[in-house]
Short mmCIF file of C-alpha atoms and ligand atoms in Angstrom, two decimals:
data_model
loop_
_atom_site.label_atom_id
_atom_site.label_comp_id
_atom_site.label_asym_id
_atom_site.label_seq_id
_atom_site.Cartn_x
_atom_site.Cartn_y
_atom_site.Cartn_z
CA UNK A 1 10.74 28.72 5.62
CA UNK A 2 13.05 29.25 8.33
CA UNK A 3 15.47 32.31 8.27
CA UNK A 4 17.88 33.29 10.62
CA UNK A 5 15.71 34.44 13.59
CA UNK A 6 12.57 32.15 13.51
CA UNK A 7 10.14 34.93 15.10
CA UNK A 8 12.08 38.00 13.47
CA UNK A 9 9.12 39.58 12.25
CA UNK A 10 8.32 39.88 16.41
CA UNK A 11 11.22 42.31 16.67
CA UNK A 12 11.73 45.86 15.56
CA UNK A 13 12.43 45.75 11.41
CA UNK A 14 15.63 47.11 11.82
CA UNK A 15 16.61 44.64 14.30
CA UNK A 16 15.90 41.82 12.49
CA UNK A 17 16.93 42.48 8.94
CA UNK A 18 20.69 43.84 8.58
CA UNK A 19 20.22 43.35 5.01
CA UNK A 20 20.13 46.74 3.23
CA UNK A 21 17.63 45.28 0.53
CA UNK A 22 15.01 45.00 3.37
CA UNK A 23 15.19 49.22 4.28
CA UNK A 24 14.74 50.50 0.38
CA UNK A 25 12.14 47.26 -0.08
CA UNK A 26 10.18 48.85 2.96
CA UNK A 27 10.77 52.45 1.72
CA UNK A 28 8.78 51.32 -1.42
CA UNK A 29 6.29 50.05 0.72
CA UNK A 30 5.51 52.03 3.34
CA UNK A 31 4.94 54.98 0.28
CA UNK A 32 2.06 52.76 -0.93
CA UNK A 33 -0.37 49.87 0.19
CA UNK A 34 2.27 49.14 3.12
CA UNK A 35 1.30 51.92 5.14
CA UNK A 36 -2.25 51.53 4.79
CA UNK A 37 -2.45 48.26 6.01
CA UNK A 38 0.55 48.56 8.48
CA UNK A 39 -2.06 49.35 11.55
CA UNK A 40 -3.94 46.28 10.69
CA UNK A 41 -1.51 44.27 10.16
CA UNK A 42 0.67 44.71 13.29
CA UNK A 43 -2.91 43.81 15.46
CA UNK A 44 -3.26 40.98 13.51
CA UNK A 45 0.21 39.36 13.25
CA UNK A 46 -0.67 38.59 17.24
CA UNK A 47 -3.23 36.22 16.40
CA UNK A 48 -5.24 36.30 13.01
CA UNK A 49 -8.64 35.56 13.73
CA UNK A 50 -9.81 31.83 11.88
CA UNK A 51 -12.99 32.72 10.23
CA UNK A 52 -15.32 30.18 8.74
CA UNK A 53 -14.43 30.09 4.23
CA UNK A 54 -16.54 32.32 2.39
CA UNK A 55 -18.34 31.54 -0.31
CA UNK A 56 -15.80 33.19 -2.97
CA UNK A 57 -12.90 30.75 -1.42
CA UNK A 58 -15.04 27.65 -1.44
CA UNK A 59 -13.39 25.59 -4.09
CA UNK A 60 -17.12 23.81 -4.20
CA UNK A 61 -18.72 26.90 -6.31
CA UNK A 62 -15.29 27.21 -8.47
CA UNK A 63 -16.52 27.57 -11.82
CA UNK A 64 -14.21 25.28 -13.23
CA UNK A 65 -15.45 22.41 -11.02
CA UNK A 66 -16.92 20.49 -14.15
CA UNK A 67 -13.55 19.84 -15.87
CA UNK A 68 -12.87 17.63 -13.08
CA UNK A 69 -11.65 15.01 -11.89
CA UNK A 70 -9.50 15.18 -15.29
CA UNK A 71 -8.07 12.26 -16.69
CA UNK A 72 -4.51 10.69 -14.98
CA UNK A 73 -1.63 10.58 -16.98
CA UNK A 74 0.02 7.27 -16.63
CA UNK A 75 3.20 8.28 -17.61
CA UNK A 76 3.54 10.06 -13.89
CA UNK A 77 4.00 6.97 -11.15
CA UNK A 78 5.41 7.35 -7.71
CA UNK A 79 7.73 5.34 -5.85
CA UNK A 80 5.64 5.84 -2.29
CA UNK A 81 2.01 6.16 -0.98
CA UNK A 82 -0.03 9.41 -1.86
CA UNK A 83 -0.09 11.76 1.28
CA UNK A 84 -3.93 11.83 2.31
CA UNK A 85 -5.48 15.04 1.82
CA UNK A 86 -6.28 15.82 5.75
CA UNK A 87 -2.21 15.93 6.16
CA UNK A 88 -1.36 17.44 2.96
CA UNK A 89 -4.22 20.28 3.12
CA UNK A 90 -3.08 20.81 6.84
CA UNK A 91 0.71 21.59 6.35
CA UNK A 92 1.01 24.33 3.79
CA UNK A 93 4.17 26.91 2.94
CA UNK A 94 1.69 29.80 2.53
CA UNK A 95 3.65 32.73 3.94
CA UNK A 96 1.11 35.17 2.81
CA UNK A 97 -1.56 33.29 5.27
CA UNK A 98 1.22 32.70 8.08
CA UNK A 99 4.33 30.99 9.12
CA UNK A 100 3.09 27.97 10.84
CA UNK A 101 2.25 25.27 8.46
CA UNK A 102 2.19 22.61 11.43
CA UNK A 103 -1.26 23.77 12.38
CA UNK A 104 -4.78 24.53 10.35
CA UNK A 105 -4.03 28.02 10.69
CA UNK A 106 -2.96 29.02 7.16
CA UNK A 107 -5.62 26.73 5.51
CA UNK A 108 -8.31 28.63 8.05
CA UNK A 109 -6.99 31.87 7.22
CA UNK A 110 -6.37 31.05 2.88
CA UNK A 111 -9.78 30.02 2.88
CA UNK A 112 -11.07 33.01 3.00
CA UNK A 113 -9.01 34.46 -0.16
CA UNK A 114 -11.95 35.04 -2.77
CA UNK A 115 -10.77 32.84 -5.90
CA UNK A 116 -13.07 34.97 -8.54
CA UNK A 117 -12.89 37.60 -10.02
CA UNK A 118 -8.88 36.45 -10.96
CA UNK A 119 -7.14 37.30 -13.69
CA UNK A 120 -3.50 36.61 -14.70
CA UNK A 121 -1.35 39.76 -16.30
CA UNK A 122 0.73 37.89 -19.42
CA UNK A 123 3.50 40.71 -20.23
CA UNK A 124 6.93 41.84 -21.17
CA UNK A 125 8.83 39.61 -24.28
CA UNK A 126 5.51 38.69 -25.88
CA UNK A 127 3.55 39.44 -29.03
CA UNK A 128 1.16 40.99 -27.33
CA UNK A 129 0.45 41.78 -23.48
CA UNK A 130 -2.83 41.49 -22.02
CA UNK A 131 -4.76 40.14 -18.94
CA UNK A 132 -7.04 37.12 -19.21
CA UNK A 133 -9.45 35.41 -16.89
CA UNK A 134 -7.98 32.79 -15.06
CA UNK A 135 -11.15 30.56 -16.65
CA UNK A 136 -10.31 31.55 -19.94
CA UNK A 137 -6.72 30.04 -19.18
CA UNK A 138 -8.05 27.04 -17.45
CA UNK A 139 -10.58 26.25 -19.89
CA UNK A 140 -8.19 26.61 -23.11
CA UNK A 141 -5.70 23.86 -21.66
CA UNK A 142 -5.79 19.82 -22.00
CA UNK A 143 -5.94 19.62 -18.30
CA UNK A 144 -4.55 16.46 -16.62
CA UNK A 145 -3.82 14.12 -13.80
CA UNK A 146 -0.50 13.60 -13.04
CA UNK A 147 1.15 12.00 -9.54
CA UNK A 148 4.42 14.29 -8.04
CA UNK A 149 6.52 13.95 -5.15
CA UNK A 150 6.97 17.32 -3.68
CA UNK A 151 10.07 18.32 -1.68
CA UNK A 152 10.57 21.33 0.73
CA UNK A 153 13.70 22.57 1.37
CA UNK A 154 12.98 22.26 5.12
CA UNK A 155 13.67 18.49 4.38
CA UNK A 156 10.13 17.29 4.19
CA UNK A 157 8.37 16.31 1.85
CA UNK A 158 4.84 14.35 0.42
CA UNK A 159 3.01 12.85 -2.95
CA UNK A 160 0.01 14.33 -4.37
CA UNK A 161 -2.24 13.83 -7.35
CA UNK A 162 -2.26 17.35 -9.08
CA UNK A 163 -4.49 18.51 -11.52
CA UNK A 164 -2.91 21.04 -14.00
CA UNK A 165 -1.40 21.67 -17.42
CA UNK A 166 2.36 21.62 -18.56
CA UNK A 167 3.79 25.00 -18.24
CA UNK A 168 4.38 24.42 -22.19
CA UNK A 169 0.94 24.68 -23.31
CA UNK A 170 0.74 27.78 -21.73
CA UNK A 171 3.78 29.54 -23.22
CA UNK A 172 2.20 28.69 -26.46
CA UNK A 173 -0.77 30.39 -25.22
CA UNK A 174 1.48 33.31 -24.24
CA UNK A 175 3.33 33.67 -27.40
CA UNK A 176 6.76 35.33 -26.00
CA UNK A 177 9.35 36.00 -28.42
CA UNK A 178 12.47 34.67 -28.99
CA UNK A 179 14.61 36.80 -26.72
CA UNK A 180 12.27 35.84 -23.84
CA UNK A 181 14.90 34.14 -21.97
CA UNK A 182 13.40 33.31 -18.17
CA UNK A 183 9.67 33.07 -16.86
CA UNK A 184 8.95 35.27 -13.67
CA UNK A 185 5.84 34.32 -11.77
CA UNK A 186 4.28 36.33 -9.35
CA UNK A 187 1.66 36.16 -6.20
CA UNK A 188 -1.17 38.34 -5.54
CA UNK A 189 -1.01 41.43 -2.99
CA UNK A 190 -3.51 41.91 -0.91
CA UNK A 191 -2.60 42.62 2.86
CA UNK A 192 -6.63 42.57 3.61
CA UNK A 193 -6.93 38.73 2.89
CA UNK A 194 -3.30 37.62 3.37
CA UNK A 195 -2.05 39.02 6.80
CA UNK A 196 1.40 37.81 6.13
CA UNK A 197 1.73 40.84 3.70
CA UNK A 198 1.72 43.00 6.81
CA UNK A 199 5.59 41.55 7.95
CA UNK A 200 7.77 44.39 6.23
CA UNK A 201 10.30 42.02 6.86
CA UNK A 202 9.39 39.79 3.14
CA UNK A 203 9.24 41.21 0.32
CA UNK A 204 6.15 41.03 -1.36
CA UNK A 205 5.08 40.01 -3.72
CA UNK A 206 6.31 36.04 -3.57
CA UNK A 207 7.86 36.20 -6.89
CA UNK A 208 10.68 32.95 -8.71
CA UNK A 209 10.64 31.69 -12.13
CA UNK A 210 12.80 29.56 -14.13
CA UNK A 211 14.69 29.68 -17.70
CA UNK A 212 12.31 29.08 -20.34
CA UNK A 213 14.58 25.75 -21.07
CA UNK A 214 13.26 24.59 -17.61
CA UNK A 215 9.55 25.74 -18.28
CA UNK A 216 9.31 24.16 -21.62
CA UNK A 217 10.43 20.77 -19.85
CA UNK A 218 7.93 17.95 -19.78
CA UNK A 219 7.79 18.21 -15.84
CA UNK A 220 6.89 21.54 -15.70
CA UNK A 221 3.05 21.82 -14.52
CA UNK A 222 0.54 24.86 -13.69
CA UNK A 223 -1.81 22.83 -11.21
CA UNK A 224 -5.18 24.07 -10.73
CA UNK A 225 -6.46 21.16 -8.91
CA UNK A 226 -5.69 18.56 -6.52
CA UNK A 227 -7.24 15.19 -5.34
CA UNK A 228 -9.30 15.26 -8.39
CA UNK A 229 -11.04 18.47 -7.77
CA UNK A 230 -10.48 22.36 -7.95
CA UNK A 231 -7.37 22.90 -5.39
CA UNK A 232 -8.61 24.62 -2.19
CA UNK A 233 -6.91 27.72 -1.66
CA UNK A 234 -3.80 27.08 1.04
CA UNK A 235 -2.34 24.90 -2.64
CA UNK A 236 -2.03 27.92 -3.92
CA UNK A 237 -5.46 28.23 -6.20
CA UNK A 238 -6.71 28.85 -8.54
CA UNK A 239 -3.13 28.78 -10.18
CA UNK A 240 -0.07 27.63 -8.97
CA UNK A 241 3.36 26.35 -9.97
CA UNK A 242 4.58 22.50 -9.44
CA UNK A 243 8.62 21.85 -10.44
CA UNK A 244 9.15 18.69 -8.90
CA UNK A 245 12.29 18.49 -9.49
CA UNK A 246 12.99 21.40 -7.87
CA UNK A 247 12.84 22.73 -4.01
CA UNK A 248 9.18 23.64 -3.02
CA UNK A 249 9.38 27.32 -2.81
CA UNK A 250 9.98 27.26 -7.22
CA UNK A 251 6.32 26.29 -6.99
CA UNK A 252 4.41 30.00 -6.78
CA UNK A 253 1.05 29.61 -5.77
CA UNK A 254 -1.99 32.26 -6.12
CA UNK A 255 -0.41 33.43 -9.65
CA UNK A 256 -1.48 37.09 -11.07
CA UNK A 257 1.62 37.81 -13.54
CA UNK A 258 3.40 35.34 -15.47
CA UNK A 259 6.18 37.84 -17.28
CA UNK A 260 8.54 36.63 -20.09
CA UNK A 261 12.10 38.77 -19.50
CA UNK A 262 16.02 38.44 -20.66
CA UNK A 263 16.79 38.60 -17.11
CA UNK A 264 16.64 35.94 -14.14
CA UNK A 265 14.43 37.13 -11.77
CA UNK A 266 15.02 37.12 -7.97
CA UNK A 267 12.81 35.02 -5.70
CA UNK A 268 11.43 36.30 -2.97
CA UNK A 269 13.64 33.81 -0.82
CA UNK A 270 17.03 34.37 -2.63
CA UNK A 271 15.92 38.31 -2.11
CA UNK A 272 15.66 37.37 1.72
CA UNK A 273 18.57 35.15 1.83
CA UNK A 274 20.38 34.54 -0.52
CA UNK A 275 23.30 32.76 0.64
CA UNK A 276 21.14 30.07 1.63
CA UNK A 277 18.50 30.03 -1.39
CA UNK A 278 19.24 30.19 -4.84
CA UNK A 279 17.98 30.42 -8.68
CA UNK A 280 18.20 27.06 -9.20
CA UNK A 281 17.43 25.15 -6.19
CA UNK A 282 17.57 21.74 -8.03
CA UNK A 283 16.86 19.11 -5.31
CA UNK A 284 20.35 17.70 -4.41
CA UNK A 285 21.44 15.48 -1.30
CA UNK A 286 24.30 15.73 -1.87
CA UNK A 287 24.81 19.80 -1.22
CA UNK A 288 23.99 20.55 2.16
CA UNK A 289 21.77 23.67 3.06
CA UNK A 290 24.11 25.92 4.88
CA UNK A 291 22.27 25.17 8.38
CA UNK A 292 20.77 21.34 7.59
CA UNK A 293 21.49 18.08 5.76
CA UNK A 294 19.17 17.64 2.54
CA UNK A 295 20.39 13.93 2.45
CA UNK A 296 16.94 12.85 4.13
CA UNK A 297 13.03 13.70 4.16
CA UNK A 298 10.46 13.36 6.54
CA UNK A 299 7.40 12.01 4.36
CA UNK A 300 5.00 13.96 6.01
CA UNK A 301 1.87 11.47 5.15
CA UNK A 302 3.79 8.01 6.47
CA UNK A 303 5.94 10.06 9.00
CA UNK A 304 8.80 8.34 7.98
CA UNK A 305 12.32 9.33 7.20
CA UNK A 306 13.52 8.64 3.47
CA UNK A 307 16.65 9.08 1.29
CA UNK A 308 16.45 12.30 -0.58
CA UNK A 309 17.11 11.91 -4.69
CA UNK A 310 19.26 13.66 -6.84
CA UNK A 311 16.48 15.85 -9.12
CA UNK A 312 13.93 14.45 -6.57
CA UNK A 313 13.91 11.05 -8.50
CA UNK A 314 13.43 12.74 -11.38
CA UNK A 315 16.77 13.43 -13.34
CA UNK A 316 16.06 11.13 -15.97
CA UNK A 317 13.76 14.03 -17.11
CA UNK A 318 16.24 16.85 -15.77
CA UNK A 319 19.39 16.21 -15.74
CA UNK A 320 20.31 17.59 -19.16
CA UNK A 321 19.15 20.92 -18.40
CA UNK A 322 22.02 21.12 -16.32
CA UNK A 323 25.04 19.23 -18.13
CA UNK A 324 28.31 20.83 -17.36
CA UNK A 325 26.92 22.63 -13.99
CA UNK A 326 28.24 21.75 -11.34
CA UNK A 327 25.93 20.43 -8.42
CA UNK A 328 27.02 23.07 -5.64
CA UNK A 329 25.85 26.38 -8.68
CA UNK A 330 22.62 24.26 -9.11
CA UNK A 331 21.85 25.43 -5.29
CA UNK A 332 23.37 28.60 -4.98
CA UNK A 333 23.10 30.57 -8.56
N1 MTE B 401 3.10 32.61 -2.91
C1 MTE B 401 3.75 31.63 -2.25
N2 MTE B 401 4.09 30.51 -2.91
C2 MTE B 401 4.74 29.52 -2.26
C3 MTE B 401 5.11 29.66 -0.89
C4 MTE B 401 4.73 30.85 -0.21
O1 MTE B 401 4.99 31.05 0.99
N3 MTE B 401 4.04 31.81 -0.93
N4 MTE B 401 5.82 28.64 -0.25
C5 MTE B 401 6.58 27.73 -1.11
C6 MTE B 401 7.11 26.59 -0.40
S1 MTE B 401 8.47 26.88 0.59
C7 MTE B 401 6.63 25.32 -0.58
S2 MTE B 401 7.36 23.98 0.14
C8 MTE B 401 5.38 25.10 -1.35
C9 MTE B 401 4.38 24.40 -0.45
O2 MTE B 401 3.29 23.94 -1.18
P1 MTE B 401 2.12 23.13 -0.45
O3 MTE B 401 1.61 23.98 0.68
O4 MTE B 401 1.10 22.90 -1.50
O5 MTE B 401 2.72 21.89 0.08
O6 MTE B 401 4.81 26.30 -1.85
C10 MTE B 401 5.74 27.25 -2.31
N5 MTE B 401 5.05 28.37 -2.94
MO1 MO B 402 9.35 24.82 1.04
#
């Protein structure tokens, strides 16, 4: 995503980030892992070297590869071709693997992300907290096929067939109680495979979440897979978010902590900017982001240019979530 100075992780921290949330962020940091990897990282942000997927990031020895492909669910149509895999795979929002999704270079570099051992921490408003294996997750869910148009906030946006389960079979997995009022998901940390953890200037981990209203909607999907098999890393495996209804950077990828809390949790874009990226980030064409039109998309499988819908297309499912809000909070919150 785009903030104010496109390359501002090139130029001295302070520099570059006049917000004070950036300094204590980095003071947290720089006590712990963030030093440690700092030398590494500041080599590597000046070219990341592309090596070849190892066997652990393969998604052709993930051990969930027999529950696929899973069956489609009819009840999810599009309006526009599928985006073939070779263009979707190739133009990823991954910023722990880099900030240029126009090239192979954050697949190259995600691919090398070991997807096992992985386990997911389920904690705070819940019966019980505990850590499970993402296979134990994956394997206790009716997975599906479903089709979803995906839209970036950068204004582009494609159609893919997901693999996944609805974020409501897992909160019945989770048990939260009834004060659980939001779901905050977070990303893994791990500097050594994601060199994108080395810019100070975000601040890890990629964290959002949504009000349990939202995740209990029918829309609301955990994808595992894509194309009808395991999803290769740069997707955001082996567990990832899709809200399509929503701005793309709602969707987590690479989940280790889904936490159940009475508070609404601060993305790690809203954290970075957050006059320009907001809670609820409900797709709108109407509301303008502060530095582009979101009344268009550029389809980035036909290359063409496309009206942008209100919810994404998808407000008959939507829309009631947010009755009496008016469309300028349902960016900005
Ligand atoms: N952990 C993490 N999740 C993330 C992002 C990211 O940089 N890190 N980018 C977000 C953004 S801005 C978008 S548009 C989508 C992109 O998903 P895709 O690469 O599967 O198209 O992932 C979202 N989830
Ligand atoms: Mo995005």
């Amino acid at each position: 995503m785009l903030i104010r100075r496109r390359r501002s992780w090139e130029l001295p921290e302070g520099a570059a980030t006049p917000e004070s949330v950036y300094l204590s962020r980095r003071h947290l940091l720089g006590a712990g892992v963030g030093l440690a990897a700092g030398a590494t990282g500041l080599a590597a942000g000046l070219g990341w070297p592309a090596e070849a997927a190892t066997a652990p990031g393969d998604p052709a020895n993930d051990p969930t590869k027999d529950l696929y492909p899973a069956k489609r669910n009819p009840a999810f149509t599009l309006d526009r071709p599928v985006t073939p895999e070779d263009i979707s795979g190739n133009y990823n929002n991954f910023y722990e693997f880099g900030s240029d999704r126009r090239n192979y270079q954050v697949a190259d570099i995600a691919a090398r992300m070991p997807r096992r051992p992985w386990t997911v921490k389920i904690d705070g408003l819940v019966e019980k907290e505990r850590e499970v294996g993402i296979d134990d997750i994956i394997r206790a869910m009716p997975l599906e096929e479903r089709l979803y148009r995906h839209r970036c906030v950068e204004a582009w946006s494609m159609a893919v067939p997901w693999t996944g389960f609805p974020v409501r079979e897992f909160i019945a997995f989770a048990k939260p109680l009834s004060s659980a009022k939001f779901i905050r998901m977070e990303t893994f940390v791990n500097p050594e495979v994601a060199p994108g953890q080395n810019r100070f200037v975000y601040p890890w981990p990629y964290v959002d979440g949504v009000t349990m209203a939202e995740g209990m909607n029918d829309l609301a999907f955990f994808v595992t897979g894509i194309y009808g098999k395991p999803a290769p890393n740069q997707f955001g495996a082996p567990l990832r978010l899709a809200l399509p209804w929503k701005y793309g950077f709602k969707s987590v990828k690479s989940i280790v902590r889904i936490s159940f809390v009475d508070k609404r949790p601060v993305g790690l874009w809203e954290q970075v900017q957050g006059r320009e990226y907001g809670f609820w980030a409900n797709v709108n064409p109407a509301v303008p982001h502060p530095r582009w039109s979101q009344a268009s998309e550029r389809d980035i499988g036909t290359g063409e240019r496309r009206p942008t819908l209100i919810y994404n297309g998808y407000g008959e499912q939507v829309a009631g979530l947010y009755a009496g809000m008016a469309a300028s909070e349902q960016l900005f919150m």
